[in-house]
Coordinates of C-alpha atoms in Angstrom, one line a residue:
X1 CA 24.4 -3.4 -16.5
X2 CA 21.9 -5.5 -14.6
X3 CA 19.1 -7.6 -16.0
X4 CA 15.7 -8.7 -14.7
X5 CA 14.3 -11.1 -17.3
X6 CA 14.3 -8.8 -20.4
X7 CA 14.6 -5.6 -18.4
X8 CA 17.9 -3.9 -18.8
X9 CA 18.8 -1.4 -16.2
X10 CA 21.8 0.8 -15.1
X11 CA 22.8 -0.2 -11.6
X12 CA 24.8 2.9 -10.5
X13 CA 22.1 5.6 -11.2
X14 CA 19.3 3.8 -9.5
X15 CA 21.6 2.8 -6.6
X16 CA 22.5 6.5 -6.1
X17 CA 18.8 7.5 -6.2
X18 CA 18.0 4.8 -3.6
X19 CA 20.9 6.1 -1.4
X20 CA 19.6 9.6 -1.7
X21 CA 16.0 8.5 -0.9
X22 CA 17.2 6.6 2.1
X23 CA 19.1 9.6 3.5
X24 CA 15.9 11.7 3.1
X25 CA 14.0 9.1 5.1
X26 CA 16.5 8.5 7.9
X27 CA 14.7 10.9 10.3
X28 CA 12.0 8.3 10.6
X29 CA 14.2 6.4 13.1
X30 CA 14.6 9.4 15.3
X31 CA 11.0 10.6 15.4
X32 CA 8.4 9.8 18.1
X33 CA 5.6 7.8 16.3
X34 CA 2.6 8.7 18.4
X35 CA -0.4 9.4 16.3
X36 CA -3.5 7.3 16.4
X37 CA -2.9 5.2 13.3
X38 CA 0.6 4.4 14.3
X39 CA -0.5 3.3 17.7
X40 CA -3.3 1.3 16.2
X41 CA -1.0 -0.6 13.9
X42 CA 1.5 -1.3 16.7
X43 CA -1.3 -2.3 19.1
X44 CA -2.7 -4.8 16.5
X45 CA 0.9 -6.2 16.0
X46 CA 1.1 -6.5 19.8
X47 CA -2.1 -8.5 19.9
X48 CA -1.1 -10.7 17.0
X49 CA 2.1 -11.4 18.9
X50 CA 0.2 -12.3 22.1
X51 CA -2.8 -14.2 20.7
X52 CA -1.8 -15.1 17.1
X53 CA -4.9 -15.9 15.1
X54 CA -6.6 -17.7 18.0
X55 CA -10.1 -16.3 18.7
X56 CA -9.3 -13.8 16.0
X57 CA -12.7 -12.1 16.0
X58 CA -12.4 -11.3 19.7
X59 CA -8.7 -10.4 19.9
X60 CA -7.9 -8.6 16.6
X61 CA -9.2 -5.2 17.7
X62 CA -8.3 -2.2 19.9
X63 CA -10.0 -3.4 23.1
X64 CA -7.9 -3.3 26.3
X65 CA -5.2 -1.2 24.6
X66 CA -3.6 1.4 26.8
X67 CA -1.0 3.9 25.7
X68 CA 1.6 4.7 28.3
X69 CA 3.6 7.9 28.3
X70 CA 7.4 7.4 28.3
X71 CA 8.8 10.8 27.8
X72 CA 9.4 11.4 24.1
X73 CA 7.7 8.1 23.1
X74 CA 4.5 6.3 23.8
X75 CA 4.0 2.7 24.6
X76 CA 1.1 0.5 23.6
X77 CA 0.3 -2.3 26.1
X78 CA -2.7 -4.6 27.0
X79 CA -4.5 -3.3 30.1
X80 CA -7.5 -4.2 32.1
X81 CA -10.1 -1.8 30.8
X82 CA -12.2 -3.0 27.9
X83 CA -12.1 0.4 26.4
X84 CA -8.5 1.4 26.9
X85 CA -7.3 5.0 26.6
X86 CA -6.4 4.6 22.9
X87 CA -10.0 4.3 21.9
X88 CA -11.3 6.7 24.6
X89 CA -8.8 9.4 23.8
X90 CA -9.2 9.1 20.0
X91 CA -13.0 8.7 20.1
X92 CA -12.7 6.5 17.0
X93 CA -15.2 4.1 18.3
X94 CA -15.6 1.9 15.3
X95 CA -12.0 0.6 16.0
X96 CA -13.4 -1.0 19.1
X97 CA -15.6 -3.3 17.2
X98 CA -14.7 -6.9 16.4
X99 CA -12.8 -7.2 14.2
X100 CA -11.3 -3.8 13.3
X101 CA -11.6 -2.5 9.7
X102 CA -7.8 -2.8 9.3
X103 CA -6.7 -6.0 7.5
X104 CA -3.9 -7.8 9.4
X105 CA -1.2 -7.7 6.7
X106 CA 0.7 -4.7 7.8
X107 CA 0.5 -5.4 11.5
X108 CA 1.7 -9.0 10.8
X109 CA 4.8 -7.5 9.1
X110 CA 5.4 -5.3 12.2
X111 CA 5.1 -8.3 14.4
X112 CA 7.6 -10.3 12.3
X113 CA 10.0 -7.4 12.3
X114 CA 9.7 -7.2 16.1
X115 CA 10.5 -10.8 16.4
X116 CA 13.6 -10.3 14.2
X117 CA 15.0 -7.1 15.7
X118 CA 13.5 -6.9 19.3
X119 CA 12.3 -10.3 20.2
X120 CA 11.2 -10.6 23.9
X121 CA 11.3 -6.8 24.4
X122 CA 8.4 -4.4 24.9
X123 CA 6.9 -3.0 21.7
X124 CA 8.2 0.5 22.7
X125 CA 9.6 1.7 25.9
X126 CA 12.1 4.5 26.6
X127 CA 12.8 2.8 30.0
X128 CA 15.0 0.2 28.2
X129 CA 18.6 1.2 28.0
X130 CA 19.1 1.1 24.2
X131 CA 22.2 2.6 22.7
X132 CA 21.8 4.4 20.4
X133 CA 18.2 5.4 21.4
X134 CA 16.9 5.2 17.8
X135 CA 16.9 1.4 18.1
X136 CA 13.9 1.8 20.4
X137 CA 11.6 1.8 17.4
X138 CA 13.8 0.4 14.6
X139 CA 11.8 -2.7 14.2
X140 CA 8.7 -0.7 13.4
X141 CA 10.2 2.2 11.3
X142 CA 12.2 -0.2 9.2
X143 CA 9.1 -1.7 7.6
X144 CA 7.7 1.4 5.9
X145 CA 11.3 2.6 5.3
X146 CA 12.3 -0.6 3.5
X147 CA 9.1 -0.8 1.4
X148 CA 9.4 2.8 0.5
X149 CA 12.8 2.2 -1.1
X150 CA 11.6 -1.0 -2.8
X151 CA 8.6 0.9 -4.2
X152 CA 11.0 3.5 -5.7
X153 CA 13.0 0.7 -7.2
X154 CA 9.9 -0.9 -8.7
X155 CA 8.8 2.4 -10.1
X156 CA 12.1 2.5 -11.9
X157 CA 11.6 -1.0 -13.3
X158 CA 8.0 -0.2 -14.4
X159 CA 9.2 3.0 -16.1
X160 CA 11.7 0.9 -18.1
X161 CA 9.1 -1.7 -19.0
X162 CA 6.7 0.9 -20.3
X163 CA 9.0 3.6 -21.6
X164 CA 12.8 3.7 -21.2
X165 CA 15.6 3.6 -18.7
X166 CA 15.7 7.4 -18.6
X167 CA 12.0 7.7 -17.9
X168 CA 12.2 5.0 -15.1
X169 CA 15.1 6.9 -13.5
X170 CA 13.3 10.2 -13.5
X171 CA 10.2 8.6 -12.2
X172 CA 12.1 7.0 -9.3
X173 CA 13.9 10.3 -8.5
X174 CA 10.6 12.3 -8.6
X175 CA 8.9 9.8 -6.4
X176 CA 11.7 9.9 -3.8
X177 CA 11.2 13.7 -3.5
X178 CA 7.4 13.7 -3.5
X179 CA 6.1 15.2 -0.2
X180 CA 3.3 12.7 0.2
X181 CA 5.6 9.7 -0.2
X182 CA 8.1 11.3 2.1
X183 CA 5.4 11.7 4.7
X184 CA 4.0 8.2 4.6
X185 CA 7.5 6.6 4.6
X186 CA 8.3 8.5 7.8
X187 CA 5.2 7.1 9.6
X188 CA 4.4 3.6 10.8
X189 CA 1.6 3.5 8.2
X190 CA 0.7 0.8 5.6
X191 CA 0.9 3.0 2.5
X192 CA 4.4 2.2 1.3
X193 CA 3.9 -1.5 1.9
X194 CA 0.6 -1.3 0.0
X195 CA 2.1 0.6 -2.9
X196 CA 5.0 -1.9 -3.1
X197 CA 2.8 -4.9 -3.6
X198 CA 0.5 -3.0 -6.0
X199 CA 3.5 -2.1 -8.2
X200 CA 4.8 -5.7 -7.9
X201 CA 1.4 -6.9 -9.1
X202 CA 1.5 -4.6 -12.1
X203 CA 5.0 -5.6 -13.1
X204 CA 4.2 -9.3 -12.8
X205 CA 1.0 -8.8 -14.8
X206 CA 3.0 -7.2 -17.7
X207 CA 5.7 -9.9 -17.6
X208 CA 2.9 -12.4 -17.9
X209 CA 1.5 -10.7 -20.9
X210 CA 4.8 -10.2 -22.6
X211 CA 6.1 -13.7 -22.1
X212 CA 2.7 -15.3 -22.4
X213 CA 3.3 -17.1 -19.1
X214 CA 0.3 -17.4 -16.8
X215 CA 2.6 -18.2 -13.8
X216 CA 3.6 -14.5 -13.7
X217 CA -0.1 -13.5 -13.8
X218 CA -0.7 -16.0 -10.9
X219 CA 1.9 -14.3 -8.7
X220 CA 0.4 -10.9 -9.8
X221 CA -2.8 -12.0 -8.2
X222 CA -0.9 -13.1 -5.0
X223 CA 0.7 -9.7 -4.8
X224 CA -2.6 -7.9 -5.3
X225 CA -4.1 -10.0 -2.5
X226 CA -1.2 -9.1 -0.2
X227 CA -1.7 -5.4 -1.1
X228 CA -5.4 -5.8 -0.1
X229 CA -4.4 -7.4 3.2
X230 CA -2.2 -4.4 4.0
X231 CA -5.0 -1.9 3.2
X232 CA -8.4 -2.4 1.7
X233 CA -7.7 0.2 -1.0
X234 CA -5.2 -2.2 -2.5
X235 CA -8.2 -3.9 -4.1
X236 CA -8.4 -1.1 -6.6
X237 CA -5.6 -2.6 -8.6
X238 CA -7.8 -5.6 -9.3
X239 CA -10.4 -3.3 -11.0
X240 CA -7.6 -1.7 -13.1
X241 CA -6.1 -5.0 -14.3
X242 CA -9.5 -6.4 -15.2
X243 CA -10.4 -3.3 -17.1
X244 CA -7.1 -3.5 -19.0
X245 CA -7.6 -7.2 -19.7
X246 CA -11.0 -6.5 -21.4
X247 CA -9.6 -3.4 -23.1
X248 CA -6.9 -5.5 -24.8
X249 CA -9.7 -7.8 -26.1
X250 CA -12.2 -5.1 -26.9
X251 CA -12.3 -6.2 -30.6
X252 CA -13.2 -9.7 -29.6
X253 CA -16.4 -9.0 -27.5
X254 CA -18.8 -9.1 -30.4
X255 CA -20.8 -12.2 -29.4
X256 CA -21.8 -14.1 -26.3
X257 CA -19.3 -16.9 -27.1
X258 CA -16.5 -14.5 -27.4
X259 CA -17.4 -12.7 -24.2
X260 CA -17.4 -16.1 -22.5
X261 CA -14.0 -17.0 -23.8
X262 CA -12.5 -13.7 -22.8
X263 CA -14.0 -13.7 -19.3
X264 CA -12.6 -17.2 -18.7
X265 CA -9.2 -16.5 -20.3
X266 CA -6.6 -18.6 -18.3
X267 CA -4.5 -15.6 -17.4
X268 CA -7.4 -13.7 -15.8
X269 CA -8.6 -16.9 -14.1
X270 CA -5.2 -17.3 -12.5
X271 CA -5.1 -13.7 -11.4
X272 CA -8.6 -13.7 -9.9
X273 CA -8.2 -17.1 -8.1
X274 CA -5.0 -16.2 -6.5
X275 CA -6.3 -12.8 -5.4
X276 CA -9.4 -14.4 -3.9
X277 CA -7.3 -17.1 -2.2
X278 CA -5.1 -14.5 -0.6
X279 CA -7.8 -12.0 0.4
X280 CA -11.0 -14.0 0.5
X281 CA -10.9 -14.9 4.2
X282 CA -10.5 -11.3 5.2
X283 CA -13.3 -10.3 2.8
X284 CA -15.6 -12.8 4.4
X285 CA -14.7 -11.6 7.9
X286 CA -15.1 -8.0 6.9
X287 CA -18.5 -8.5 5.3
X288 CA -19.7 -10.6 8.2
X289 CA -19.0 -7.8 10.8
X290 CA -19.3 -4.6 8.8
X291 CA -21.3 -5.4 5.6
X292 CA -20.4 -3.8 2.3
X293 CA -19.8 -0.3 3.6
X294 CA -16.7 1.2 5.1
X295 CA -17.3 2.3 8.7
X296 CA -17.4 6.1 9.2
X297 CA -15.6 8.0 11.9
X298 CA -17.9 9.0 14.7
X299 CA -19.2 12.6 14.3
X300 CA -17.6 13.6 17.5
X301 CA -14.2 13.1 15.9
X302 CA -14.8 15.4 13.0
X303 CA -12.7 18.6 12.9
X304 CA -12.6 21.4 10.3
X305 CA -9.9 19.4 8.6
X306 CA -12.1 16.3 8.3
X307 CA -14.9 18.5 7.0
X308 CA -12.8 20.0 4.2
X309 CA -11.4 16.6 3.2
X310 CA -14.9 15.0 3.2
X311 CA -16.4 17.7 1.1
X312 CA -13.6 18.1 -1.4
X313 CA -14.8 17.5 -5.0
X314 CA -13.1 14.7 -7.0
X315 CA -11.6 17.1 -9.5
X316 CA -9.4 18.7 -6.8
X317 CA -7.3 15.6 -6.9
X318 CA -6.2 16.8 -10.3
X319 CA -4.3 19.6 -8.7
X320 CA -3.5 18.1 -5.3
X321 CA -0.3 16.2 -6.1
X322 CA 1.0 18.6 -8.8
X323 CA 0.6 21.4 -6.4
X324 CA 3.0 19.6 -4.0
X325 CA 5.4 18.6 -6.8
X326 CA 4.9 20.9 -9.8
X327 CA 6.8 18.6 -12.2
X328 CA 3.9 16.2 -12.0
X329 CA 2.0 18.7 -14.1
X330 CA 3.8 17.2 -17.1
X331 CA 1.7 14.0 -16.7
X332 CA -1.4 15.8 -18.1
X333 CA 0.4 16.5 -21.4
X334 CA 1.5 12.9 -21.6
X335 CA -2.1 11.7 -21.1
X336 CA -3.3 14.0 -23.9
X337 CA -0.6 12.9 -26.3
X338 CA -1.4 9.2 -25.8
X339 CA -5.1 9.8 -26.6
X340 CA -4.1 11.5 -29.9
X341 CA -1.4 9.0 -30.8
X342 CA -2.6 6.6 -33.5
X343 CA 0.1 4.1 -32.4
X344 CA -0.8 4.5 -28.7
X345 CA 0.5 1.6 -26.5
X346 CA -2.0 -0.4 -24.6
X347 CA 0.4 -0.5 -21.7
X348 CA 0.5 3.3 -21.6
X349 CA -3.3 3.3 -21.5
X350 CA -3.0 1.1 -18.4
X351 CA -1.4 4.1 -16.6
X352 CA -4.4 6.3 -17.7
X353 CA -6.9 3.7 -16.4
X354 CA -5.0 3.6 -13.1
X355 CA -5.2 7.3 -12.8
X356 CA -8.9 7.5 -13.7
X357 CA -10.0 4.6 -11.4
X358 CA -8.4 6.2 -8.4
X359 CA -10.1 9.5 -9.2

């Protein structure tokens, strides 16, 4: 048996699940990663490698990025044209602005991985004589691959914390098989990294509550801030934790003085401050150049697929994931049972808040 603080877990079952999940995700290293988002993240990593954070507002964007064809693979490189063929070909013109809407967290991880595994080599080129050839893109693929496995492990830990070892194991196994998670873990996308830091933030938050130690809440805020720096949607976890914080104190909000004390509870102060410290600079940069709205894709990019996605009613998300993995239909029964359970756990209600906020 292993032990994380007061969390007992069985090592062998979760180890076997992680081996199984890893084998399912191995094709990532043999695929050509050529879609626009993957090229965008790699290009931003290339620019961070070349310029660092010097003249950030002028350099952290997709200007001058050309994509070279090298047989099965594509190679991002910095060219001479202000609008390189990445932007021209994709027609996603808002990516050309300064700075791009993508936070630098994920691209920074790609850059660090490149320095570890392929330092001094081009970011991707089939002209280099690698053996075996899958090491061409290992530095990039290993980032979503690693965080996918770690996210599955954290799902197991969260399942133990809220329910039991068995529930945690099933949750990890189901997640490893979920088509959506399989897809994002096989792409050079930020989703698995984002999800890892979101889950880490939640686990640290609950440890802080259980042990009554603000230091865990502090690091929960750090993790939430890193999630936000990987992708802006990581900020949703802040809303969920704040809602849960006030839900736990719902009986104490009768007067102004009580509201004031709860708003300025030391745990939530630590969480908020560390989140703001980690993400605040990017928030200021984003607001300065884009304002409060997320930039829209230019109309010329819209396809029938974009039209369907854009017009999809919110309630279709209730059947979207269960339709991909039918066992997830069981979650609706769990939600209903919690609402009718007189001894319902506040931590279980956290899961429901999480679900509703994302809807």
